[in-house]
Tab-separated table of C-alpha atoms in Angstrom:
chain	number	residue	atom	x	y	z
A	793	UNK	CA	-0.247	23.821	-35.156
A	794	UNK	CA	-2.388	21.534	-33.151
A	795	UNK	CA	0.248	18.611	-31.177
A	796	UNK	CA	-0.346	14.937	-32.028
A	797	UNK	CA	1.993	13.406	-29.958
A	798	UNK	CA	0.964	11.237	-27.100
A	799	UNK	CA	-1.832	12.584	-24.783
A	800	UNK	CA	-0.083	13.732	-21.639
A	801	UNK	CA	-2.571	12.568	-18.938
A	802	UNK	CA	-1.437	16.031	-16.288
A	803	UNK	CA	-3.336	18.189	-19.538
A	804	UNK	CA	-5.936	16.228	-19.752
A	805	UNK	CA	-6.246	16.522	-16.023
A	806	UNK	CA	-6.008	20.433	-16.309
A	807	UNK	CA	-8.694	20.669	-18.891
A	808	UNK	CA	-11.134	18.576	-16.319
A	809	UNK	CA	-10.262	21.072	-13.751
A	810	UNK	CA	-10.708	24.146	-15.714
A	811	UNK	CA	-14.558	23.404	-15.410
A	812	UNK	CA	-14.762	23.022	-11.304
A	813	UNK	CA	-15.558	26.565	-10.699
A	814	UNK	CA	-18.978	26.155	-13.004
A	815	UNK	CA	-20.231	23.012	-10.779
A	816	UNK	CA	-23.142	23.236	-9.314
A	817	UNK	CA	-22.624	24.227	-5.437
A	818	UNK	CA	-23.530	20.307	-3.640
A	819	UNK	CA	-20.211	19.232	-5.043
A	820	UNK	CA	-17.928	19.753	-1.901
A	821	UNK	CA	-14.721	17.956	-3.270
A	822	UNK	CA	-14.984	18.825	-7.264
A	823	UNK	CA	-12.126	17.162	-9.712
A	824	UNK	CA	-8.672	17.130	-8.385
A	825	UNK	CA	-7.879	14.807	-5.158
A	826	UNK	CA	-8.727	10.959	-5.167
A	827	UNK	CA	-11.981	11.364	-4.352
A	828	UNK	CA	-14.801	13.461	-5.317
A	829	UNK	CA	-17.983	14.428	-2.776
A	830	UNK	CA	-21.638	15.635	-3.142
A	831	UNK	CA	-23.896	17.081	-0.414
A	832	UNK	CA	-26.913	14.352	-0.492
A	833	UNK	CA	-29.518	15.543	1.964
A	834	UNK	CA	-27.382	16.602	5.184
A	835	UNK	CA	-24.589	14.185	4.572
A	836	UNK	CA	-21.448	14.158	2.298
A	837	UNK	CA	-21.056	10.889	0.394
A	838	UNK	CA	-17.546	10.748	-1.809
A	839	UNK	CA	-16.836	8.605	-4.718
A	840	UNK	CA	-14.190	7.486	-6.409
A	841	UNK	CA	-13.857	5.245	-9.944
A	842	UNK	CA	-11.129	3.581	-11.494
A	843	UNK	CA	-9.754	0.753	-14.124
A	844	UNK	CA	-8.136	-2.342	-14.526
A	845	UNK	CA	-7.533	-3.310	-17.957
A	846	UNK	CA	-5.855	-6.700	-19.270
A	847	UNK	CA	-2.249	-4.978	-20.816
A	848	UNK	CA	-1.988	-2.053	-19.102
A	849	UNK	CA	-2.754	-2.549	-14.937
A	850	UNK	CA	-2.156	-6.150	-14.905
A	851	UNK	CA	-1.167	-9.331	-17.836
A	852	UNK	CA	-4.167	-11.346	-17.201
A	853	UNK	CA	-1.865	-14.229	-19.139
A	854	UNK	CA	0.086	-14.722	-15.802
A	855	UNK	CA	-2.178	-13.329	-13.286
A	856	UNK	CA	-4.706	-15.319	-11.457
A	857	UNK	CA	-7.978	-14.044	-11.822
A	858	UNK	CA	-8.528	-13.907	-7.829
A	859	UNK	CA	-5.719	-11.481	-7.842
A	860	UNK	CA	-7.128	-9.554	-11.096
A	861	UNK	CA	-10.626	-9.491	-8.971
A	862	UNK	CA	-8.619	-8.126	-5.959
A	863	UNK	CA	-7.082	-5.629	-7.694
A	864	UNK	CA	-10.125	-4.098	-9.213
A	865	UNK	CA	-11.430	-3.243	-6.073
A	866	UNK	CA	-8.376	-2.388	-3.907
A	867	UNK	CA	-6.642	0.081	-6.491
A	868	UNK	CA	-10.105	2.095	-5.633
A	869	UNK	CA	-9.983	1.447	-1.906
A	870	UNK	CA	-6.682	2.977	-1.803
A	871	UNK	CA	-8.349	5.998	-3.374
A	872	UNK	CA	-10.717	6.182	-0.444
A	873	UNK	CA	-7.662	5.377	2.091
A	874	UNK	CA	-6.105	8.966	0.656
A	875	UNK	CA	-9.229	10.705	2.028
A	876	UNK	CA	-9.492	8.970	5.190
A	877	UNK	CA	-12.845	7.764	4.462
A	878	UNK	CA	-14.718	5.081	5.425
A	879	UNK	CA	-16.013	2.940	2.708
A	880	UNK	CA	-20.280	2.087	1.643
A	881	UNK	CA	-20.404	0.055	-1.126
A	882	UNK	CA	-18.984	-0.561	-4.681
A	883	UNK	CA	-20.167	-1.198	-8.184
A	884	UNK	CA	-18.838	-2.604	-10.976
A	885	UNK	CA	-18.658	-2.148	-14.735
A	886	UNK	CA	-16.693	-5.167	-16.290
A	887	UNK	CA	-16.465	-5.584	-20.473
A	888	UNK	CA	-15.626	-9.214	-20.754
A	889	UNK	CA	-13.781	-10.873	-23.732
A	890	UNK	CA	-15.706	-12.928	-25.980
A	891	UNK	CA	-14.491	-16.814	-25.497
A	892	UNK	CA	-13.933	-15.878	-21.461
A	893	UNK	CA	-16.151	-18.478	-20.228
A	894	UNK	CA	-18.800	-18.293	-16.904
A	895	UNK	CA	-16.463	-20.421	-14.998
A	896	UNK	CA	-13.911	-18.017	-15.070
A	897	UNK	CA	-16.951	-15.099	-14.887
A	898	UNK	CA	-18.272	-16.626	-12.044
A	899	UNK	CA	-14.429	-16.852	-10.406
A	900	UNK	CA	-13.106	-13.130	-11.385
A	901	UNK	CA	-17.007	-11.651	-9.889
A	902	UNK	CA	-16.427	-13.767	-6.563
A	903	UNK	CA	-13.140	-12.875	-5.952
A	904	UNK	CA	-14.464	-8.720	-6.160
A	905	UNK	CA	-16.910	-9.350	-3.925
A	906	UNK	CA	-15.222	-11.458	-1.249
A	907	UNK	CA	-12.482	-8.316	-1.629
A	908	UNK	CA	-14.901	-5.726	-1.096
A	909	UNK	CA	-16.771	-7.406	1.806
A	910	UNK	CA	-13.564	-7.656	3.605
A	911	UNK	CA	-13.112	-3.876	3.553
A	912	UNK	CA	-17.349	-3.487	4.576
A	913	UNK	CA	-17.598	-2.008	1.167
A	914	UNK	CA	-20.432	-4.718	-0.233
A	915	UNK	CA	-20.551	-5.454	-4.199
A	916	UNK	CA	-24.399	-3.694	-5.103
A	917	UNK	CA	-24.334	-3.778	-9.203
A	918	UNK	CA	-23.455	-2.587	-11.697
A	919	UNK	CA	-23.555	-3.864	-15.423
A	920	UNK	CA	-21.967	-6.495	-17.485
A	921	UNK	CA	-20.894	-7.059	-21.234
A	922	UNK	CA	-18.675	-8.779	-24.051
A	923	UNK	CA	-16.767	-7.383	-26.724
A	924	UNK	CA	-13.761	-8.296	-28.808
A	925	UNK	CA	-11.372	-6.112	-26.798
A	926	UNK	CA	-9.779	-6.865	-23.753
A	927	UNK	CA	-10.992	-7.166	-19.562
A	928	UNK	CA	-11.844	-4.517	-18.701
A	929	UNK	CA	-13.276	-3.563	-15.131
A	930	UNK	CA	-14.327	-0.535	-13.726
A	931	UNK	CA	-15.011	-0.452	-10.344
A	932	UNK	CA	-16.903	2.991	-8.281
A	933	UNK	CA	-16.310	3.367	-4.897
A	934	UNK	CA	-18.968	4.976	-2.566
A	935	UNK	CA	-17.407	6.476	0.782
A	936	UNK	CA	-18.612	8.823	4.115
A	937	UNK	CA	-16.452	11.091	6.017
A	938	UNK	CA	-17.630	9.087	8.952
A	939	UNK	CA	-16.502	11.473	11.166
A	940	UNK	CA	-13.357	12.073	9.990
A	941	UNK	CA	-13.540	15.021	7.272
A	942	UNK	CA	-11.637	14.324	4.554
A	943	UNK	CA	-7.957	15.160	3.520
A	944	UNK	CA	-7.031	17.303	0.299
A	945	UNK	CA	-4.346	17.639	-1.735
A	946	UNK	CA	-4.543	21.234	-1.616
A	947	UNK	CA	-3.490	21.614	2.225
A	948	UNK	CA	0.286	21.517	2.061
A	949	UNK	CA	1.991	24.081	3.950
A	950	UNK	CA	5.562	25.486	3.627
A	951	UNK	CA	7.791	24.039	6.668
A	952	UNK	CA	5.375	20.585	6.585
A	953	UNK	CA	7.225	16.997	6.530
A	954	UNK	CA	6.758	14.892	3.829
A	955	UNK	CA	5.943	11.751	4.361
A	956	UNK	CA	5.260	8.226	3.440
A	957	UNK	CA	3.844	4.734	4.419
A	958	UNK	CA	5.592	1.236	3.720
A	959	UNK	CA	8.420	0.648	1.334
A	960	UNK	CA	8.469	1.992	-2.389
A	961	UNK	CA	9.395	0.972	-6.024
A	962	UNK	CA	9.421	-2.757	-7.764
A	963	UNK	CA	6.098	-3.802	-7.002
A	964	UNK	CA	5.558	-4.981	-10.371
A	965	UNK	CA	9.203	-5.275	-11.690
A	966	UNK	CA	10.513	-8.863	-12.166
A	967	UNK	CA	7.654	-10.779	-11.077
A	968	UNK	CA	6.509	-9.070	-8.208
A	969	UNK	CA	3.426	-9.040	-6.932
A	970	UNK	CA	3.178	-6.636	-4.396
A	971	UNK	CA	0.779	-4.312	-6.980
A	972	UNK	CA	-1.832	-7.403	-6.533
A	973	UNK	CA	-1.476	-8.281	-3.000
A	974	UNK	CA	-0.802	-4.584	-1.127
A	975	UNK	CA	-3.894	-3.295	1.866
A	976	UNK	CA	-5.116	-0.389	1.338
A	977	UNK	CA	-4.124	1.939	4.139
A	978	UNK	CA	-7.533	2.776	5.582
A	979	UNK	CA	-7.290	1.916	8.858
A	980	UNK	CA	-3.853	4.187	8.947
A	981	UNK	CA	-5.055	6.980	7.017
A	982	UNK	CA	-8.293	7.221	9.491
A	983	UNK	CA	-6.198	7.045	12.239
A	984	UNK	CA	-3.497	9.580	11.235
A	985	UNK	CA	-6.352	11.842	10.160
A	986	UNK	CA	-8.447	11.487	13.452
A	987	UNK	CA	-5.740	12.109	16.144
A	988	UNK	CA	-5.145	16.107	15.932
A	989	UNK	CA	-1.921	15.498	16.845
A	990	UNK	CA	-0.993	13.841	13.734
A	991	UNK	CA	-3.558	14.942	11.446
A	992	UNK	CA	-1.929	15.443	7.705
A	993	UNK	CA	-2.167	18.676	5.658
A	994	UNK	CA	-2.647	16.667	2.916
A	995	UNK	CA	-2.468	13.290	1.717
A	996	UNK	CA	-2.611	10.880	-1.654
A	997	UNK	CA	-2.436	7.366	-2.519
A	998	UNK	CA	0.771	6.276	-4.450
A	999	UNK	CA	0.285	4.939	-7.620
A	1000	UNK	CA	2.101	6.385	-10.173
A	1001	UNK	CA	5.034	7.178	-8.295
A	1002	UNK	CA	6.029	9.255	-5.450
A	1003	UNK	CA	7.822	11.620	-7.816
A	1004	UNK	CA	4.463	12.226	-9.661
A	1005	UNK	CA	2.205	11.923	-7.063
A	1006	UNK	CA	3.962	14.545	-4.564
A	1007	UNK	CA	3.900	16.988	-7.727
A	1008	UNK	CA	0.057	16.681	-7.686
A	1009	UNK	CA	-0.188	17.717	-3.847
A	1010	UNK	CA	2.529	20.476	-5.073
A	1011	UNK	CA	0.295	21.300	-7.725
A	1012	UNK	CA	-2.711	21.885	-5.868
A	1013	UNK	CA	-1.305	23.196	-2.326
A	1014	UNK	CA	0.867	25.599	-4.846
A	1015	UNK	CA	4.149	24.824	-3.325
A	1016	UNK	CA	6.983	22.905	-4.400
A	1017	UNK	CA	9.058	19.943	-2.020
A	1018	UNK	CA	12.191	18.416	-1.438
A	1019	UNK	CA	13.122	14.950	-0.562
A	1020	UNK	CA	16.041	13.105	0.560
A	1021	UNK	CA	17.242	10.115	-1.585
A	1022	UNK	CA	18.694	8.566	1.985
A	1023	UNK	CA	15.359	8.783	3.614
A	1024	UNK	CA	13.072	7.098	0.913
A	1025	UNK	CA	12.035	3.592	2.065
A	1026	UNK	CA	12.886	1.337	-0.840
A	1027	UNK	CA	11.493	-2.363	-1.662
A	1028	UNK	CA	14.328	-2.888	-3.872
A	1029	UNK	CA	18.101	-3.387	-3.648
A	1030	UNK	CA	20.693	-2.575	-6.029
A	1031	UNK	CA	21.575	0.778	-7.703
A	1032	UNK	CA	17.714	1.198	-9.093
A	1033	UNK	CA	16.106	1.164	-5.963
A	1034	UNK	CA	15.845	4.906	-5.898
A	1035	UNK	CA	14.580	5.394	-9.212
A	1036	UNK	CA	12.098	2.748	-8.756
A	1037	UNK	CA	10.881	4.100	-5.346
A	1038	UNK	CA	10.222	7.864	-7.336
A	1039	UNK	CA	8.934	6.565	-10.882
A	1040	UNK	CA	7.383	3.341	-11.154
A	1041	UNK	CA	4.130	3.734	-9.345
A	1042	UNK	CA	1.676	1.035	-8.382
A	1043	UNK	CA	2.801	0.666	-4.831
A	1044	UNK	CA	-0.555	2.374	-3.194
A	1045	UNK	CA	1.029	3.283	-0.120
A	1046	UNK	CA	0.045	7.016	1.148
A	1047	UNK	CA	2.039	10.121	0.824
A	1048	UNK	CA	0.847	12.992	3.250
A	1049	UNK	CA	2.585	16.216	4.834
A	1050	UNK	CA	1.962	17.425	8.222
A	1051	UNK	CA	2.807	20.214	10.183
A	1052	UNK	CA	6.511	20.880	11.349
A	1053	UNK	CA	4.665	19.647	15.374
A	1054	UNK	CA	2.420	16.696	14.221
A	1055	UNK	CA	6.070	15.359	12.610
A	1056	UNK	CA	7.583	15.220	15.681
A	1057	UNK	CA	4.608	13.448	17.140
A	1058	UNK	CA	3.952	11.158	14.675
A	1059	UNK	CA	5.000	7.150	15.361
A	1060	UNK	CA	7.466	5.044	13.915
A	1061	UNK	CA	4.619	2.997	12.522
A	1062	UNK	CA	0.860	2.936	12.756
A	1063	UNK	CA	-1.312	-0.440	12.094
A	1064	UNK	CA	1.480	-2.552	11.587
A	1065	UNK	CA	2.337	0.040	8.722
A	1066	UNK	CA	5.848	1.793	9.083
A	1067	UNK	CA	6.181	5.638	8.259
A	1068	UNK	CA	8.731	7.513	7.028
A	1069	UNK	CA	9.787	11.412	7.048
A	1070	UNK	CA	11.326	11.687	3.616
A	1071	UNK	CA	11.348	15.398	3.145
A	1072	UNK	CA	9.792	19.052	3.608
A	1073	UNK	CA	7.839	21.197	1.996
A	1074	UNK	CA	9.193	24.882	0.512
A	1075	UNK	CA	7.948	28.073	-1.254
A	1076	UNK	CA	6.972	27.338	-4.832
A	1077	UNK	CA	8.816	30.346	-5.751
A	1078	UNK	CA	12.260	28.824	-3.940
A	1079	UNK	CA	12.701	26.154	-6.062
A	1080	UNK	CA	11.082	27.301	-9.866
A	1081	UNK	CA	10.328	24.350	-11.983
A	1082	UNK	CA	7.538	22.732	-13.653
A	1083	UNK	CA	7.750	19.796	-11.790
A	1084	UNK	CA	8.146	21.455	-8.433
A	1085	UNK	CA	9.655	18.596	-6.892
A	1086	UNK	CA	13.912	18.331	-5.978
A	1087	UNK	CA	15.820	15.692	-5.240
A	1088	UNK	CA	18.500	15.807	-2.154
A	1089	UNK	CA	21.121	13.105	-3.593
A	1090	UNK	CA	22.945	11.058	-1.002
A	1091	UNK	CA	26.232	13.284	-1.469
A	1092	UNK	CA	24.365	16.625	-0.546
A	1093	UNK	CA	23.779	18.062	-4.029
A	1094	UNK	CA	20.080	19.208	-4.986
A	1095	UNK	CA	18.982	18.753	-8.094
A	1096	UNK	CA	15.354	18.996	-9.558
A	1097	UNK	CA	13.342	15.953	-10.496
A	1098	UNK	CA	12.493	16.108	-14.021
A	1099	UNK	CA	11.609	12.871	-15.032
A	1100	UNK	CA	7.827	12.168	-14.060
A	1101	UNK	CA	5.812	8.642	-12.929
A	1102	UNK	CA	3.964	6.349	-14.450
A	1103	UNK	CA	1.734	8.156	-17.459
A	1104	UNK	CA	-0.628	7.185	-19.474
A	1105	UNK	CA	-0.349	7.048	-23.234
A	1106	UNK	CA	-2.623	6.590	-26.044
């Protein structure tokens, strides 16, 4: 019997990745990190592409457009931070409201430009229309390795540290706003990546929680990982914090692993941007469950993580 429930976004994901081995061999990074990359000529040129809709990514109601603009293009930028790349340029693909006005157009289309020239990542089309739905804009990313190559999720090692940048959990939760206003990490990510001595394994971009977005590096590397609930930096206070930290997403900080010796030489913080060790990486086949991650608690006890991050229903 074919399942109607809601669409679980990890199947979809599996079904898209199914396909990688028949792409055509110029695709260097196919499906399945936060970038993808294409041989063009003798370079390598990676792109990413990504969505903020009215309802679901931010509540255009009570959200200046400036920060709806900035958003747009930063959510994608963080995407290119998780690679340490370097970004080119961006277009966008926005589906306006009908009744939404060229004043506030002409304000939502300079504040994504303005964003993206502040990262060198310069606004060069894309294509505009109305419908009776809601904002919608979709915003592709153009990157180079720059000589840097890029990080995977699929380089996780057993005995690596987990790790992550910043502070975790509430960035949207009671009027925050730390999901509109957070840097990308790019300047940290190319810096970690480019100094061999703290170089990651692997690396993403947080944004649909650390619990879900460590099981993707899991996933691909084909280990599993274990954090400690005392280590995990926490933008909350209060008994929550924790939970928020591993399940609400949005906070676009990195998550990478590196070798047992890069952990010991890696800095309290890089950029401005503190980092934290928060756990380790083990043998998939140590710890056996779907969602390969386990939870230290702070009175010793392990217990697997079966709750997941932010997902996508429709």
């Amino acid at each position: 019997m074919a399942y109607n429930g809601p669409m679980r976004e990890l199947d979809l994901l599996k079904h898209v990745y199914a396909a990688n081995k028949r792409l055509p061999r110029q695709v260097v990074i196919p499906p399945g990190d936060d970038m993808g990359a294409i041989r063009l000529g003798g370079e390598t040129v990676l792109v990413t592409v990504d969505q903020v809709i009215d309802g679901v990514h931010v509540k255009l109601a009570d959200t200046p457009l400036e920060l709806v603009g900035r958003k747009a293009v930063t959510r994608n930028l963080s995407d290119v931070a998780a690679m340490a790349a370097k970004p080119l340029g961006a277009v966008v693909a926005a589906a306006l409201p009908r009744g939404f006005g060229e004043a506030n157009a002409t304000k939502l289309f300079d504040a994504m430009r303005q964003t993206a020239e502040g990262y060198d990542c310069p606004l060069v089309g894309g294509d505009i229309a109305m419908h009776d739905g809601a904002l919608t804009l979709s915003v592709t990313i153009f990157a180079e390795p720059a000589g840097i190559d890029p990080i995977l999720r699929s380089g996780a090692n057993v005995g690596d540290a987990v790790c992550v940048s910043g502070k975790l959990g509430g960035s949207w939760r009671d009027g925050a706003r730390a999901h509109l206003e957070f840097e990308p990490r790019i300047e940290l990510a190319r810096r970690l990546a480019g100094d061999a001595a703290t170089r990651p394994s692997s690396m993403i971009d947080l944004s649909d929680g650390l619990a879900s977005d460590l099981a993707r590096i899991c996933e691909q590397s084909n280990v599993a990982a274990v954090i400690d609930a005392a280590k995990i930096p926490t933008r909350k206070q209060g008994g929550d914090a924790l939970a928020a930290a591993l399940f609400d997403g949005e906070d676009y900080e990195l998550c990478f692993t590196l070798s047992e010796q890069a952990a010991r030489a890696l800095p309290h913080e890089i950029a401005g941007v503190p980092l934290s060790i928060v756990g380790h990486i083990i043998s998939a086949a140590d710890a056996p469950h779907e969602g390969r991650i386990w939870l230290t608690e702070i009175n010793g006890e392990r217990r697997p993580l079966t709750q997941a991050g932010w997902e996508h229903h429709t």
